[in-house]
Amino acid sequence: MKALRRFCAVLAGFVFYVSGILKLMDPVGTSLIVGEYLRFFHIAFLGFGAKAIGVVLSLVEASLGAALLTGVFRKITALVSGIMMTFFTIITLVLWIANPVMDCGCFGEALHLTHLQSLLKNLVLCVLCAVAFLPLSGLGEPRKLKYAGFFLAELSTMAFCIFSLTTLPLKDYTPMNCGTELGIEGESGLEDLPTLSFFDGNGEYCDSLAVSANVMVVSIYNPSSFRKWDKLSEFRSDAGKNGFRTLVLASDDTPADSYFADRRTLMTLNRSNGGVTYISDGQIVAKWPAVGRPDFTELQEISESDPDQVLSDKLSRNKLVFQGYLLYVFAVMLLL
């Protein structure tokens, strides 16, 4: 029975931790999901705090997962997991009944569940938590070393959160991830491909500009909070000298010579406000956050490199970092 209880706790902890990390990895995407929930429950006035709400909930979820995996603070973990699962199950039940056109966001952009699948997942987690913790009198105590594992995992999770808030997701699950071929609406053979749609000041759509030759797209989905216009001018100059066409896409009027696009589209293209996306002959090759835009030397190296090699290097590096992090943190939680 003791082994069964630990097995259920570890299984539930794995789901909690992975769910929390996937949402922490993409705080902008998580804020969009939270915004949909706020609108559904008619509390959209809290939308200004959607990102903060998403990050805090994801941190709590990951922390709860770490506590379940390591087996520490068992009575507190039982109470918190019971409250969270009751809360989430009620919400998913409401969504299943109302059936709105929205994603549950349980695993961020990585895995999309229907409302029924989300409800069933929560019911299974409720059963796992019940088996793991009831009755409370028989929970026992973990080895002291497990507390060290938990706190190391917590520090690692916080570091991962800060990293995610300052850069781009290590794994991009959006429809416009690196390697994606972009299409042009209405063009034969390209209708099923995602379209980066934007227009000029006269309202004329200029989508074809993004899928020809080598293009560096600077996407600004929140111009009012973007301050580095001088750096943007410098980047455009450096990119032009290295043979790149530079397109500035914004969701609103800006001081720069720009085109205009839907805010959600720009956030899908690049999660960073003022981030850069390299597109070569219609294929998304690489992305950089606003604080890490390539300088003149990097642009020169990219222009002299094969786009497929740039894409491969970028994807391989991010995959290695993400897998290395998960391997480390699970080893800390389960083996210490």
C-alpha positions as MATLAB code, in Angstrom:
seq = 'MKALRRFCAVLAGFVFYVSGILKLMDPVGTSLIVGEYLRFFHIAFLGFGAKAIGVVLSLVEASLGAALLTGVFRKITALVSGIMMTFFTIITLVLWIANPVMDCGCFGEALHLTHLQSLLKNLVLCVLCAVAFLPLSGLGEPRKLKYAGFFLAELSTMAFCIFSLTTLPLKDYTPMNCGTELGIEGESGLEDLPTLSFFDGNGEYCDSLAVSANVMVVSIYNPSSFRKWDKLSEFRSDAGKNGFRTLVLASDDTPADSYFADRRTLMTLNRSNGGVTYISDGQIVAKWPAVGRPDFTELQEISESDPDQVLSDKLSRNKLVFQGYLLYVFAVMLLL';
ca = [
       0.000    0.000    0.000;
       2.854    2.353    0.827;
       4.457    1.699   -2.563;
       1.107    2.284   -4.308;
       0.667    5.623   -2.533;
       4.146    6.792   -3.541;
       3.575    5.626   -7.108;
       0.358    7.682   -7.333;
       2.088   10.709   -5.802;
       5.003   10.474   -8.253;
       2.684   10.042  -11.242;
       0.570   13.051  -10.227;
       3.742   15.030   -9.476;
       5.130   14.310  -12.925;
       1.964   15.670  -14.565;
       1.928   18.761  -12.337;
       5.598   19.539  -12.872;
       5.592   19.059  -16.651;
       2.392   21.075  -16.968;
       3.860   23.921  -14.909;
       7.199   23.944  -16.756;
       5.587   23.943  -20.203;
       3.579   27.011  -19.239;
       6.554   28.708  -17.563;
       8.601   28.121  -20.707;
       6.191   30.326  -22.668;
       4.896   33.067  -20.328;
       3.473   35.130  -23.214;
       1.497   32.172  -24.527;
       0.319   31.414  -20.991;
      -0.878   35.012  -20.622;
      -2.981   34.578  -23.767;
      -4.582   31.451  -22.301;
      -5.271   33.206  -18.984;
      -6.796   36.105  -20.927;
      -9.239   33.713  -22.595;
     -10.296   32.353  -19.199;
     -10.777   35.879  -17.845;
     -12.991   36.798  -20.796;
     -14.996   33.586  -20.492;
     -15.731   34.233  -16.814;
     -16.494   37.928  -17.528;
     -13.597   39.311  -15.501;
     -11.618   40.650  -18.447;
     -10.860   43.810  -16.439;
      -8.109   41.725  -14.805;
      -6.484   41.231  -18.196;
      -3.659   43.646  -17.355;
      -2.389   41.024  -14.906;
      -2.841   37.981  -17.141;
       0.906   37.361  -17.492;
       1.557   37.666  -13.756;
      -1.402   35.409  -12.945;
      -0.195   32.816  -15.438;
       3.378   32.836  -14.129;
       2.315   32.586  -10.463;
      -0.129   29.732  -11.117;
       2.468   27.893  -13.201;
       5.078   28.295  -10.453;
       2.617   26.944   -7.871;
       1.806   24.019  -10.148;
       5.478   23.182  -10.756;
       6.268   23.549   -7.032;
       3.412   21.231   -6.139;
       4.736   18.743   -8.684;
       8.205   18.937   -7.121;
       6.735   18.359   -3.658;
       4.793   15.322   -4.896;
       7.835   13.871   -6.668;
      10.155   14.302   -3.692;
       7.536   13.438   -1.062;
       8.246   16.413    1.211;
       5.772   18.459    3.283;
       3.182   15.744    2.765;
       0.279   17.188    4.757;
       0.672   20.659    3.218;
       1.074   19.083   -0.230;
      -2.096   17.046    0.323;
      -4.052   20.167    1.281;
      -2.765   22.300   -1.617;
      -3.216   19.554   -4.213;
      -6.768   18.930   -2.938;
      -7.668   22.624   -3.236;
      -6.069   22.987   -6.679;
      -7.648   19.842   -8.100;
     -11.095   20.814   -6.795;
     -10.689   24.269   -8.336;
      -9.416   22.998  -11.711;
     -11.996   20.211  -11.899;
     -14.877   22.622  -11.317;
     -13.530   24.968  -14.007;
     -13.095   22.184  -16.557;
     -16.594   20.888  -15.742;
     -18.006   24.353  -16.491;
     -16.021   24.498  -19.736;
     -17.235   21.050  -20.761;
     -20.846   22.072  -20.171;
     -20.569   25.496  -21.820;
     -18.207   24.216  -24.561;
     -16.671   27.592  -25.552;
     -14.258   27.804  -28.501;
     -11.038   27.979  -26.490;
      -8.169   25.757  -25.457;
      -7.877   24.536  -21.870;
      -4.170   25.391  -21.841;
      -3.363   22.593  -19.371;
      -0.001   22.004  -21.050;
       0.448   25.404  -22.671;
       0.831   25.247  -26.448;
       2.508   21.828  -26.308;
      -0.619   19.684  -26.056;
      -4.163   20.696  -26.890;
      -6.957   18.846  -25.087;
     -10.690   19.028  -25.641;
     -12.796   20.163  -22.679;
     -13.874   16.557  -22.055;
     -10.271   15.292  -22.177;
      -9.232   18.043  -19.773;
     -12.041   17.122  -17.359;
     -11.155   13.422  -17.489;
      -7.486   14.243  -16.904;
      -8.400   16.217  -13.790;
     -10.651   13.451  -12.501;
      -7.798   10.943  -12.872;
      -5.481   13.334  -11.000;
      -8.091   13.632   -8.234;
      -8.093    9.850   -7.854;
      -4.281    9.719   -7.827;
      -4.096   12.408   -5.138;
      -6.778   10.701   -3.068;
      -4.931    7.364   -3.153;
      -1.632    9.120   -2.381;
      -2.836   11.070    0.648;
      -5.907    9.453    2.205;
      -5.958    8.784    5.073;
      -3.729   11.658    6.186;
      -2.721    9.788    9.314;
      -0.628    7.300    7.348;
       1.487    9.672    5.266;
       4.814    9.068    6.994;
       7.963   11.172    6.601;
      10.505   11.352    3.735;
      14.267   10.981    4.086;
      15.986   14.262    5.019;
      17.892   14.270    1.736;
      14.585   14.652   -0.113;
      14.244   18.190    1.242;
      17.555   19.067   -0.402;
      16.239   17.642   -3.677;
      13.065   19.683   -3.384;
      14.837   22.973   -2.716;
      17.345   22.376   -5.521;
      14.412   21.710   -7.867;
      12.701   24.889   -6.645;
      15.809   26.996   -7.285;
      16.139   25.432  -10.738;
      12.486   26.145  -11.505;
      12.846   29.784  -10.457;
      15.959   30.130  -12.624;
      14.077   28.554  -15.539;
      11.211   31.007  -14.998;
      13.538   34.039  -15.029;
      15.244   32.705  -18.153;
      11.887   32.261  -19.895;
      10.771   35.781  -18.976;
      13.873   37.305  -20.560;
      14.201   35.255  -23.732;
      12.211   33.055  -26.127;
      10.747   29.591  -25.400;
      13.353   26.842  -25.744;
      10.714   24.779  -27.518;
       8.337   26.691  -29.774;
       4.948   24.991  -30.151;
       3.245   27.832  -32.045;
       2.062   27.427  -35.668;
       4.951   29.715  -36.690;
       7.855   27.846  -35.135;
      11.299   27.555  -36.654;
      11.197   25.278  -39.699;
       7.662   26.328  -40.672;
       6.963   27.247  -44.284;
       4.835   30.368  -44.670;
       2.204   30.677  -47.378;
       0.383   33.494  -49.129;
      -3.386   33.611  -48.820;
      -5.045   32.693  -52.088;
      -1.878   31.444  -53.781;
      -2.277   27.961  -55.235;
      -0.546   25.240  -53.254;
       0.154   27.491  -50.285;
      -3.361   27.963  -48.885;
      -2.899   25.430  -46.071;
       0.315   26.992  -44.788;
       0.274   29.565  -41.963;
       0.185   33.105  -43.314;
       2.056   36.104  -41.973;
      -0.481   38.700  -43.019;
       0.326   42.435  -42.846;
      -0.540   45.631  -44.698;
       0.873   49.087  -45.369;
      -0.470   52.519  -44.435;
      -2.867   52.441  -47.397;
      -4.429   49.162  -46.284;
      -2.795   47.149  -49.061;
      -1.656   43.659  -48.019;
       2.036   42.969  -48.552;
       2.360   39.354  -47.413;
       4.611   38.435  -50.345;
       7.409   40.636  -48.977;
       7.974   38.197  -46.106;
       8.371   35.088  -48.252;
      10.878   36.292  -50.832;
      14.677   36.238  -50.402;
      16.235   36.664  -46.941;
      14.119   38.741  -44.572;
      14.609   39.926  -41.007;
      11.220   40.680  -39.455;
      11.061   42.868  -36.363;
       7.682   42.305  -34.704;
       6.366   44.847  -32.193;
       3.037   43.706  -30.759;
       2.983   46.346  -28.006;
       4.480   49.571  -29.435;
       3.539   51.659  -26.388;
       5.996   49.715  -24.195;
       8.777   49.496  -26.781;
      11.532   52.017  -26.100;
      14.582   50.960  -28.108;
      13.812   52.754  -31.371;
      17.444   53.881  -31.758;
      18.642   50.268  -31.459;
      16.030   49.251  -34.012;
      17.363   51.783  -36.539;
      20.882   50.477  -35.963;
      19.747   46.890  -36.487;
      17.945   47.773  -39.727;
      21.086   49.453  -41.015;
      23.286   46.469  -40.105;
      20.840   43.997  -41.669;
      20.657   46.010  -44.891;
      24.449   46.098  -45.207;
      24.491   42.304  -44.974;
      21.931   41.802  -47.724;
      18.777   41.286  -45.655;
      15.443   42.958  -46.281;
      14.140   44.317  -42.984;
      10.430   44.500  -42.234;
       9.060   46.173  -39.119;
       5.608   44.822  -38.285;
       3.639   46.560  -35.562;
       0.153   46.260  -34.111;
      -0.270   50.037  -34.021;
       1.256   53.224  -35.392;
       4.951   53.568  -34.538;
       7.750   56.119  -34.970;
       9.420   53.687  -37.400;
       8.597   53.060  -41.048;
       6.495   49.957  -40.475;
       3.742   47.692  -41.713;
       0.776   46.652  -39.613;
      -0.449   43.262  -38.470;
      -2.805   41.674  -35.972;
      -1.398   41.665  -32.422;
      -2.072   37.950  -31.927;
      -0.281   37.152  -35.195;
       2.800   39.090  -34.091;
       2.815   37.334  -30.715;
       2.632   33.994  -32.521;
       5.494   34.921  -34.827;
       7.782   36.020  -31.995;
       6.999   36.003  -28.273;
       9.340   38.938  -27.624;
       8.088   42.499  -28.100;
      10.590   43.825  -30.610;
      12.036   40.385  -31.343;
      13.580   39.398  -34.674;
      12.562   36.515  -36.930;
      14.756   35.368  -39.824;
      12.766   34.114  -42.818;
      14.520   32.669  -45.868;
      12.455   32.061  -49.025;
       9.307   31.647  -46.946;
      10.782   29.375  -44.267;
      11.152   30.568  -40.669;
      14.803   29.876  -39.852;
      15.590   31.498  -36.495;
      14.231   33.838  -33.832;
      15.831   36.193  -31.327;
      14.347   38.154  -28.400;
      14.485   41.957  -28.372;
      17.405   41.949  -25.917;
      19.391   39.494  -28.035;
      19.026   40.761  -31.591;
      22.038   39.735  -33.722;
      24.709   42.413  -34.167;
      26.594   43.245  -37.370;
      29.077   40.373  -36.984;
      26.340   37.812  -36.308;
      24.305   39.081  -39.260;
      27.365   38.724  -41.460;
      27.866   35.127  -40.307;
      24.205   34.315  -40.902;
      24.246   35.829  -44.405;
      27.238   33.663  -45.293;
      25.700   30.489  -43.860;
      23.239   28.070  -45.374;
      19.754   28.741  -43.882;
      19.200   25.025  -43.279;
      22.378   24.869  -41.212;
      21.356   27.928  -39.197;
      17.959   26.305  -38.562;
      19.507   22.977  -37.573;
      22.002   24.585  -35.191;
      19.304   26.689  -33.529;
      16.892   23.788  -33.036;
      19.603   21.382  -31.848;
      20.976   23.831  -29.287;
      17.557   24.643  -27.815;
      16.532   20.984  -27.735;
      19.755   20.034  -25.943;
      19.322   22.770  -23.327;
      15.678   21.891  -22.626;
      16.272   18.145  -22.439;
      19.342   18.725  -20.272;
      17.309   20.834  -17.859;
      14.529   18.230  -17.561;
      17.035   15.392  -17.099;
      18.846   17.328  -14.372;
      15.766   18.425  -12.432;
      14.076   15.007  -12.502;
      17.326   13.359  -11.446;
      17.557   15.771   -8.515;
      13.972   15.121   -7.427;
      13.902   11.355   -7.860;
      17.448   10.188   -7.143;
      18.547   12.334   -4.201;
];
